[in-house]
XYZ file of C-alpha atoms in Angstrom:
507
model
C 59.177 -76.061 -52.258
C 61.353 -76.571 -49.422
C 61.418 -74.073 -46.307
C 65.035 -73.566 -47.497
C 64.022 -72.573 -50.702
C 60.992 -70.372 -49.364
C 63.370 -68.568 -46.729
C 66.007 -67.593 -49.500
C 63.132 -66.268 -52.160
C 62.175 -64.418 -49.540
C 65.460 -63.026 -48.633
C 65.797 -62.621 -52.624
C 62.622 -60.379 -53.125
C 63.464 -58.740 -49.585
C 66.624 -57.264 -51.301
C 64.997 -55.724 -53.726
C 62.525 -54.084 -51.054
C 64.758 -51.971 -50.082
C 67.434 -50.972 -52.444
C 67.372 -49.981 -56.412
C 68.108 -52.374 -58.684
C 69.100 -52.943 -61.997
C 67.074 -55.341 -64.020
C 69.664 -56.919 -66.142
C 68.167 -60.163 -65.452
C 64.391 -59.681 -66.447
C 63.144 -63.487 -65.216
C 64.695 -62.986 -61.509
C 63.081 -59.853 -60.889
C 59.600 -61.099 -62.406
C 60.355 -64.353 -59.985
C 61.178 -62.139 -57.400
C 57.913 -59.886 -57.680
C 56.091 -63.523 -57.737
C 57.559 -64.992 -54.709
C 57.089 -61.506 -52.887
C 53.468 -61.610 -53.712
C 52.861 -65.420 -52.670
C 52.351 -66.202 -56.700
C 48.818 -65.374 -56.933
C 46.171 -66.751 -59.639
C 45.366 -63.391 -61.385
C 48.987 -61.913 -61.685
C 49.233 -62.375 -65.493
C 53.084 -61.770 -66.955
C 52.997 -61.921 -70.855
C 56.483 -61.465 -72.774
C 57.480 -60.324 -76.068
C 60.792 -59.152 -77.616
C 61.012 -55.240 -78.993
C 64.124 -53.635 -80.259
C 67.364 -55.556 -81.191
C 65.670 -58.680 -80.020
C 65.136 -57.139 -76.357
C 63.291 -59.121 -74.258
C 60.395 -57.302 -72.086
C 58.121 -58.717 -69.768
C 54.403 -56.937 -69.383
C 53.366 -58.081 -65.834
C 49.445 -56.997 -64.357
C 46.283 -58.270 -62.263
C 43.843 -59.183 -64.093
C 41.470 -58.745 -61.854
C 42.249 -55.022 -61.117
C 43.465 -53.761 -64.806
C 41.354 -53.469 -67.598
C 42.448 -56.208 -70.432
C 40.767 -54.732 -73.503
C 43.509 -51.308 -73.025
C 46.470 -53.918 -72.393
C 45.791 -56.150 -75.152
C 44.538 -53.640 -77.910
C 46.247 -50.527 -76.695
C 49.314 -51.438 -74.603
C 50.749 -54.757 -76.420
C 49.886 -53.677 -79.615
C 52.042 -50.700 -79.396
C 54.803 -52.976 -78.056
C 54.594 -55.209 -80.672
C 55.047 -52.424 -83.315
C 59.097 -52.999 -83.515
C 59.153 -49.641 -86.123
C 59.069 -47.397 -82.234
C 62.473 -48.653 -81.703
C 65.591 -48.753 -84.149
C 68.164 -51.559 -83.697
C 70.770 -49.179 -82.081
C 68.666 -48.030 -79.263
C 69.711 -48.628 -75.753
C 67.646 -49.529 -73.020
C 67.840 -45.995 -71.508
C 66.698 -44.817 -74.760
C 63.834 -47.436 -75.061
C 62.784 -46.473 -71.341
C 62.262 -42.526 -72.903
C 60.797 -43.795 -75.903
C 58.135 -45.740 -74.236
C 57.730 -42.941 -71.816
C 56.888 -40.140 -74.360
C 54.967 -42.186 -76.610
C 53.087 -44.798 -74.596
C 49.356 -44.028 -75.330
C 48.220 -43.656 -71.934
C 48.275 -40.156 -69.778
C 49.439 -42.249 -66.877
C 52.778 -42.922 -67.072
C 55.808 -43.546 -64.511
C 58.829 -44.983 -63.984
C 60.280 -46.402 -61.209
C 63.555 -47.814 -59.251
C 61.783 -48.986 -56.094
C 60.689 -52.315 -55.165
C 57.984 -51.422 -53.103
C 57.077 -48.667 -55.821
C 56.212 -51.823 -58.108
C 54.067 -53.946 -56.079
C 52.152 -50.907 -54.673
C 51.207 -49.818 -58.321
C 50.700 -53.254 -59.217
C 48.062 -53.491 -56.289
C 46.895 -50.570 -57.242
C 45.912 -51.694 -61.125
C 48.936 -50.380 -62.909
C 50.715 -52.721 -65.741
C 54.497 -53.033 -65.221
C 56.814 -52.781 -68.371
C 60.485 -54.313 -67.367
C 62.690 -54.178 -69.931
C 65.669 -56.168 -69.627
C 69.028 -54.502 -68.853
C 66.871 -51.237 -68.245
C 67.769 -49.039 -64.971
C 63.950 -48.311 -64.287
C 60.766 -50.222 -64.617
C 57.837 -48.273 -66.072
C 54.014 -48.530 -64.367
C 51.167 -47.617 -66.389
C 47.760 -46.841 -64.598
C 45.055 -49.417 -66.016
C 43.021 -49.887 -62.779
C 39.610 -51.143 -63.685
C 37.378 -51.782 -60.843
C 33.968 -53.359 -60.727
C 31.776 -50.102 -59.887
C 27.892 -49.583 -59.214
C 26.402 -47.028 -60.949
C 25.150 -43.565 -59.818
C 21.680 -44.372 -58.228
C 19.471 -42.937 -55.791
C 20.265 -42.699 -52.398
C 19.224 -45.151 -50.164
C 18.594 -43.881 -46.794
C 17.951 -40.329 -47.728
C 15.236 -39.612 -50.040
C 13.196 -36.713 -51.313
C 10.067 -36.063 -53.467
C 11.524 -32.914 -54.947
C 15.267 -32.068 -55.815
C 18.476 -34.716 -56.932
C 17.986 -37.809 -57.077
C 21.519 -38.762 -56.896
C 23.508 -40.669 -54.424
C 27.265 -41.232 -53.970
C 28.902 -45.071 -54.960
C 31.947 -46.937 -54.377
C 33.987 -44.814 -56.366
C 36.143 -42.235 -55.103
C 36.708 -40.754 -58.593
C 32.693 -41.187 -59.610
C 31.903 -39.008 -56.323
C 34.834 -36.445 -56.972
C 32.899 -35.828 -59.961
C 29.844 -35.692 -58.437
C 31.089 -32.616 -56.554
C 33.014 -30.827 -59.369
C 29.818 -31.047 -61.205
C 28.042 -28.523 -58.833
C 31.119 -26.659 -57.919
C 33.063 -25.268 -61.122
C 34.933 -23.212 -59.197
C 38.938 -22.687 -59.026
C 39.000 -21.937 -55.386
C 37.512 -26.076 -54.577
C 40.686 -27.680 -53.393
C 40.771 -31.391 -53.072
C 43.783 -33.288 -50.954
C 44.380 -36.650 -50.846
C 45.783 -38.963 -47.494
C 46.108 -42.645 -46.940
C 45.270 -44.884 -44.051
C 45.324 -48.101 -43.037
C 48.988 -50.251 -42.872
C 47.176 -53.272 -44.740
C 44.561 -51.655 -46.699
C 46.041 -48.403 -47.974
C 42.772 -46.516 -48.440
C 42.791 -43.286 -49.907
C 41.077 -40.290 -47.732
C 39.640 -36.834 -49.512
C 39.308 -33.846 -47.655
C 37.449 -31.186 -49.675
C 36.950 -28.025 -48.581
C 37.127 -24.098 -50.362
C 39.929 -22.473 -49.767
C 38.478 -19.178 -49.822
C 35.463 -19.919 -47.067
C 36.804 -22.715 -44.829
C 38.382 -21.553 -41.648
C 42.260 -22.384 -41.632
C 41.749 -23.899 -37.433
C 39.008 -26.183 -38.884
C 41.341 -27.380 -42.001
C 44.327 -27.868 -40.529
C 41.671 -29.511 -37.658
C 40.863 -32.219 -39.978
C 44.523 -32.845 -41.624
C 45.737 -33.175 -37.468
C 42.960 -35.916 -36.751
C 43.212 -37.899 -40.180
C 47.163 -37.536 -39.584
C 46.885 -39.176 -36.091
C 44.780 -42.389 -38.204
C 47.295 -45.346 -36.882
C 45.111 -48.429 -37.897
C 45.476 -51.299 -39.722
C 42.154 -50.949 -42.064
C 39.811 -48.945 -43.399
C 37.039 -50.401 -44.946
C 34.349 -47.117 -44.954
C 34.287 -44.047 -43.484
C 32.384 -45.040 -40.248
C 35.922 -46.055 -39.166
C 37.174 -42.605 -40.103
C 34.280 -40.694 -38.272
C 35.698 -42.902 -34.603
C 39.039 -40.773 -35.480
C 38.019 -37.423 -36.827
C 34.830 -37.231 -34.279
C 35.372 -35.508 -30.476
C 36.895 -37.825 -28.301
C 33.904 -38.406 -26.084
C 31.426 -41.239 -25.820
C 28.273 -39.131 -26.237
C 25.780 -40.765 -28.555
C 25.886 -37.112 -30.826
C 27.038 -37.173 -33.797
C 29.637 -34.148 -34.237
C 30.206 -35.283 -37.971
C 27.375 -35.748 -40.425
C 27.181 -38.847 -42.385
C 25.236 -38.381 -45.794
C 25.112 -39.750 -49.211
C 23.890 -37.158 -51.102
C 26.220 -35.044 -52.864
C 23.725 -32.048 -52.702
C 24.282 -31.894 -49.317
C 28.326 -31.941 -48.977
C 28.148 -29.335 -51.707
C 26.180 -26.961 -49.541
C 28.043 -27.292 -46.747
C 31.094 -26.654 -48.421
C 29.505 -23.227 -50.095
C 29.058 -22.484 -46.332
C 32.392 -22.960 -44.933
C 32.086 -26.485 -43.939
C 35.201 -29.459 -44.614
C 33.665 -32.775 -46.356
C 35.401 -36.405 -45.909
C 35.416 -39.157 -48.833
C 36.503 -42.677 -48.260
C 37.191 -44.804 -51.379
C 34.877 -48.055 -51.329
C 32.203 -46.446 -49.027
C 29.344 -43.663 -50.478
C 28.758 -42.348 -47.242
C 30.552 -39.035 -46.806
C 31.400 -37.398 -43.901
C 30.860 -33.138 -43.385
C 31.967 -30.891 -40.437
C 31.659 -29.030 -38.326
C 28.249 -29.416 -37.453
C 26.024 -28.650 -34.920
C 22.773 -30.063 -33.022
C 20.118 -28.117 -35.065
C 21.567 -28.998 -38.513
C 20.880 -32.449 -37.808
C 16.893 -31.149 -38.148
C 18.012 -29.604 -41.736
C 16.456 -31.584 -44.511
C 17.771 -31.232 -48.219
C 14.765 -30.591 -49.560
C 13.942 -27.653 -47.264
C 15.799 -25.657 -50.032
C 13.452 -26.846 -52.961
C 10.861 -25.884 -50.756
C 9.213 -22.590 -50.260
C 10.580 -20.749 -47.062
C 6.938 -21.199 -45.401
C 6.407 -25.037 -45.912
C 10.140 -25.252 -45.340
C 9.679 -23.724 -41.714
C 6.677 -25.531 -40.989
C 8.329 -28.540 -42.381
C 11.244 -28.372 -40.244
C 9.612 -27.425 -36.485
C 7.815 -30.480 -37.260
C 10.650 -32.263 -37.189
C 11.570 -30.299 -33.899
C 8.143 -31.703 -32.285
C 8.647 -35.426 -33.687
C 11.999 -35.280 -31.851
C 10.095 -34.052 -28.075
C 7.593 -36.409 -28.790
C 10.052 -39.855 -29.549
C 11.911 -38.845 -26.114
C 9.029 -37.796 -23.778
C 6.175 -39.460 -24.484
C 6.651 -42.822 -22.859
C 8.775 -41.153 -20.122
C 6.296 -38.765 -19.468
C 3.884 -41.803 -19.498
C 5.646 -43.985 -17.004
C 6.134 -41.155 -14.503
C 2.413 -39.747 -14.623
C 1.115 -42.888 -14.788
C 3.430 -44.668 -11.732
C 3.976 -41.606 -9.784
C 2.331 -38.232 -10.361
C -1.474 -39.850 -11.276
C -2.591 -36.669 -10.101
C -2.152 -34.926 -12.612
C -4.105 -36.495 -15.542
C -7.681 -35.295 -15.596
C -10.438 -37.879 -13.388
C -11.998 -39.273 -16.920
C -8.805 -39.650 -18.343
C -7.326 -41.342 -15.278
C -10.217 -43.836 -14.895
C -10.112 -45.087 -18.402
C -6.156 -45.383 -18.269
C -6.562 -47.554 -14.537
C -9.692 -49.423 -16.312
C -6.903 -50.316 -19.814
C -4.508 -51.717 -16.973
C -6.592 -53.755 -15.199
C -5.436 -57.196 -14.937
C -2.073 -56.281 -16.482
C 0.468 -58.066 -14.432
C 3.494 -55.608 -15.092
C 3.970 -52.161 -14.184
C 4.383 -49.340 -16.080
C 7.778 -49.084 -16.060
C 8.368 -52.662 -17.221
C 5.839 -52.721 -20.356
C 7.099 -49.746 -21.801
C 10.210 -51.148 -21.619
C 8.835 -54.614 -23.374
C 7.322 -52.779 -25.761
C 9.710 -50.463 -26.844
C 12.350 -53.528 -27.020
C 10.339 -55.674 -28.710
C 9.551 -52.971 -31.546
C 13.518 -52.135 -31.992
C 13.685 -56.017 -32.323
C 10.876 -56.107 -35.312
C 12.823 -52.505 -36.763
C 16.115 -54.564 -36.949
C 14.573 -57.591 -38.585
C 12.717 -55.500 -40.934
C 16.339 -54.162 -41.915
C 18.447 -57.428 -41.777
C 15.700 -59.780 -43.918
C 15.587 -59.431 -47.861
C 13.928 -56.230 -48.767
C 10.710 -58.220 -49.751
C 10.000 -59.313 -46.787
C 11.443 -56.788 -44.734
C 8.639 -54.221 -44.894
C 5.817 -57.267 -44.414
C 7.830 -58.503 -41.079
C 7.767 -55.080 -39.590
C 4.722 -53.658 -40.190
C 2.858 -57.249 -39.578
C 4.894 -58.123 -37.207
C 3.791 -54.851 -34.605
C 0.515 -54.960 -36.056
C -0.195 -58.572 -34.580
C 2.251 -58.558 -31.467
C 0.629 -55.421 -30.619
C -2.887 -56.653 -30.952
C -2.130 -59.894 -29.364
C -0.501 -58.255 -26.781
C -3.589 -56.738 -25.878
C -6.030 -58.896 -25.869
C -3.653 -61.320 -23.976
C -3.818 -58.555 -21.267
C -0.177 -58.367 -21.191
C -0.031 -54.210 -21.845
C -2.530 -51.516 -22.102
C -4.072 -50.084 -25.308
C -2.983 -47.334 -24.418
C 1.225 -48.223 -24.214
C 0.587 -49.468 -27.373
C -0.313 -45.950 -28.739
C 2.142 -44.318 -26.945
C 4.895 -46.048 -28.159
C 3.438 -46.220 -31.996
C 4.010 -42.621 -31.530
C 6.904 -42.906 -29.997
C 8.049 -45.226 -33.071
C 6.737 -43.039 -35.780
C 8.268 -39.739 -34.825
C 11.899 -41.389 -34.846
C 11.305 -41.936 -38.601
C 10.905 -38.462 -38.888
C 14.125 -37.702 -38.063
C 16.342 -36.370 -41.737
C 19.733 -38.297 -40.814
C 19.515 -42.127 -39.816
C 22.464 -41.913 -37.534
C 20.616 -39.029 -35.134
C 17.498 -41.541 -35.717
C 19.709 -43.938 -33.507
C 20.352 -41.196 -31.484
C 16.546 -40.475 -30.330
C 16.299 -44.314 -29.556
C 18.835 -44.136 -27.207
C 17.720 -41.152 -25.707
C 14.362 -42.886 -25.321
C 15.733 -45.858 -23.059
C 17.836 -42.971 -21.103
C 14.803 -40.887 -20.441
C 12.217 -43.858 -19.885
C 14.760 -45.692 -17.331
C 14.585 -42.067 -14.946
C 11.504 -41.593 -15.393
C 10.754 -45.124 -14.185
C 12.925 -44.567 -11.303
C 12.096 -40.862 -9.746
C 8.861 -39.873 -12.136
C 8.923 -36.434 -13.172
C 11.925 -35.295 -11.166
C 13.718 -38.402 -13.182
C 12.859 -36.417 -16.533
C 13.939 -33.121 -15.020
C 17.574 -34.677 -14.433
C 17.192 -36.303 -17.881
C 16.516 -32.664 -19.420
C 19.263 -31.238 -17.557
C 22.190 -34.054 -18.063
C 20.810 -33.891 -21.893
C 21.382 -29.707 -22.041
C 24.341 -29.631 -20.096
C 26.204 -32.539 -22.203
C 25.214 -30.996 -25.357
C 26.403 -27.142 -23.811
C 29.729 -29.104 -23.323
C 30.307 -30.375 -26.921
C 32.305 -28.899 -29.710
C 32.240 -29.997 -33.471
C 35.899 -28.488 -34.455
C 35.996 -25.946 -31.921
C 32.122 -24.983 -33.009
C 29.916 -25.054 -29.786
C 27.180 -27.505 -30.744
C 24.339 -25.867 -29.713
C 25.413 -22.538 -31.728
C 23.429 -20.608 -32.788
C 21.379 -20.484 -29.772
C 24.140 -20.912 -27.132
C 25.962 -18.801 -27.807
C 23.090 -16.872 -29.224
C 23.856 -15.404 -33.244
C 20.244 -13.962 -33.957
C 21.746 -13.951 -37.669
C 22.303 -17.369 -38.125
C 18.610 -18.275 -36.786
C 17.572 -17.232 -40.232
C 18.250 -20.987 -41.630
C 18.501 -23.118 -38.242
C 15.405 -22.783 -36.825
C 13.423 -21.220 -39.376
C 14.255 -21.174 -43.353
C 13.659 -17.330 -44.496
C 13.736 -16.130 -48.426
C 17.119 -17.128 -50.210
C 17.254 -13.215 -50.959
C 17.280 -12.676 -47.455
C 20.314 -14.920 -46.803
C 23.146 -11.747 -47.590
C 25.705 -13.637 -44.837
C 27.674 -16.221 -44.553
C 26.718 -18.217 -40.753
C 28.834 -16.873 -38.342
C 28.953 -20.113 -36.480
C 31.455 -21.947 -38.936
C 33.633 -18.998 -38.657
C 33.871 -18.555 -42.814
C 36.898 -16.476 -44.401
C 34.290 -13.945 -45.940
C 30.610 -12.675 -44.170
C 28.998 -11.087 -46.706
C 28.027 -13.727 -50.186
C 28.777 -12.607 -53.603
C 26.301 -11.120 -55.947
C 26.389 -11.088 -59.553
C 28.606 -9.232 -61.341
């Protein structure tokens, strides 16, 4: 084809773009709809004649429609001339097909772009010649995994359900545990080149109106060219601040949106990702496990200030370390002293500088252990810091003892419910370690204060982040920092700012 030829196809289909048309001429507007889509492979247009000799043109993706309910269900029907009698006109023929098309999706349409977009989208174009309107049928057909256990959040007791791919397969997910009239679902679009379609789910009669209308402003103000998963959502809905907090909570268990929802709280779902997004949120939620609910309150509590402790220990304990050890010796007991100094004999780098080794060299065996094939993932990691640490040691390169403070160190991250605040504590760790390697205690001190006065600063959708306990609600402490009888729970948290305190009883 010559760039003549190109350049007036493309003026050809460009006219159509724009304008309604009447498709007297069925072939140029099926050319037309080829040359605007670069004529790809798996655009499938199949003809056939109904009515008075009629010609019609069927015109689909293969790869996005589902064949079996085009062949067997669509052209069948077309092909049954006894629809149509000889005197028909095309407007007539447009409302026949229209009421008695067996499929609930059914449109019509004068607009170019209306075509290709439902044609990207998996619908099946009918253009019947002469015909004022074009009619789209929805026969998307994707290829879908099915509903499994999530991944990176897993419990011994409760669902064992995770989220897919599939906006409509998690929808469901939802509706399933919330029959309820007042769950409203709205639907948005983002992305100029990827047209991805956003949920925001939220009950009308809890959710706060500021924190709706919160979300709708930041998805509205989405000016991007793609969305591929709803990490690139969170960058736009999140505060804008660099602070390594999360104010949005990223999980894949539907168990999880549904409770927040029940509790006043707006959930996010992407299509193509099975990570949803939930807010607001605050620090001490991130703590929350789901299974602290199919839990007794007592092991729940205990459960959960464990996870409290596991978070003090991944931050301080090798800052703590470096700054008793290079500055404040003092204060470790004489025995304990001696036996440290005697460990770092003849180790050539200070304390300071191992830590720092170590702690790098684990993340690097964590990330490989992610990155290789599942197989060998778990062999590389554990192996891998069982003999680097050993050789370490005996190569007189660290201390026994670094490499028990940063196993701990190590093991307490994993503790942590969500893997994003997981990240979170590791960057703490290097923030912490590098002032306490620089001014000892007094380094931690600043690191404690910086860390309370950033998070005092924060808001999740106008929610202080460290609510409840600053500002202080004594009622919402009853499932924050400890987990107290479900009969006990008579209120709504005030935090979230819900439409109604008091929860509804049985009838």
């Amino acid at each position: 084809m010559t760039t003549q030829d190109s350049y007036s196809n493309q003026q050809s289909s460009e006219s159509f773009k724009d304008s309604s048309f009447n498709c007297e001429d069925t072939a140029s507007f099926v050319h037309a709809i080829q040359e605007y889509l670069h004529s790809p492979p798996d655009l499938i247009i199949h003809s056939l004649v109904i009515s008075s000799d009629i010609p019609c043109q069927c015109v689909f993706f293969e790869t996005l429609t589902d064949k079996n309910k085009i062949e067997h269900e669509l052209l069948s029907f077309l092909a049954e001339k006894k629809e149509f009698q000889e005197s028909f006109s095309t407007d007539e023929i447009i409302a026949v097909l229209k009421g008695r098309i067996p499929f609930s999706s059914v449109s019509s349409t004068s607009d170019f772009r209306v075509c290709i977009d439902s044609l990207l989208k998996g619908a099946c174009l009918i253009i019947v010649s002469g015909a004022p309107e074009v009619l789209w049928i929805n026969v998307s057909q994707t290829s879908q995994r099915s509903v499994a256990e999530p991944m990176t959040e897993s419990t011994v007791r409760g669902p064992q359900v995770g989220f897919t791919e599939e906006m409509a397969i998690n929808l469901s997910l939802i509706r399933k545990r919330v029959r309820n009239e007042h769950l409203c679902i709205q639907e948005v679009t983002a992305g100029t080149e990827t047209d991805t379609k956003i949920s925001i789910i939220y009950m009308n009669n809890l959710a706060s109106n500021e924190v709706i209308e919160e979300f709708r402003k930041r998805l509205d103000a989405i000016h991007t060219d793609s969305i591929l998963d709803s990490a690139y959502v969170e960058e736009w809905l999140k505060e804008k601040s660099y602070s390594p907090f999360s104010t949005l909570l990223s999980t894949e268990r539907p168990d999880i949106i549904t409770s927040h929802l029940l509790e006043g709280g707006v959930g996010v779902l992407v299509d193509g990702s099975p990570i949803a997004l939930v807010g607001p949120i605050t620090f001490f939620q991130f703590f929350i496990a789901p299974e602290d609910y199919y839990q007794s309150p007592d092991i729940a509590t205990m459960l959960r200030w464990i996870r409290f402790l596991s978070f003090m220990l991944s931050i301080f304990v090798p800052a703590l370390y470096v700054a008793v050890v290079s500055y404040q010796q003092e204060l470790l007991p004489h025995s304990l002293l001696i036996s440290i100094a005697g460990q770092r004999e003849g180790v050539p780098f200070p304390a300071f500088v191992e830590a720092m080794l170590m702690m790098i060299t684990f993340e690097v065996l964590r990330e490989a252990g992610l990155r290789m094939p599942r197989i060998a993932g778990q062999a590389i990691s554990i192996v891998g810091a069982l003999v680097l640490g050993q050789a370490a040691v005996t190569a007189g390169l660290v201390s026994t003892a670094m490499v028990i403070v940063v196993s701990i160190t190590a093991i307490s991250n994993f503790v942590a419910p969500s893997y994003s605040f997981g990240i979170t504590q590791r960057i703490l760790q290097f923030f912490y370690l590098i002032l306490a390697g620089a001014m000892g205690l007094f380094g931690v001190l600043c690191a404690v204060l910086l860390t309370v006065v950033h998070l005092a600063s924060m808001n999740s959708f106008n929610v202080p982040y460290l609510s409840p306990v600053a500002p202080t609600t004594l009622s919402d402490w009853k499932d924050i920092l400890i987990r107290v009888p479900r009969p006990w729970m008579r209120e709504y948290p005030k935090m979230k700012g819900t439409k109604r305190r008091k929860r509804r009883r049985g009838l």
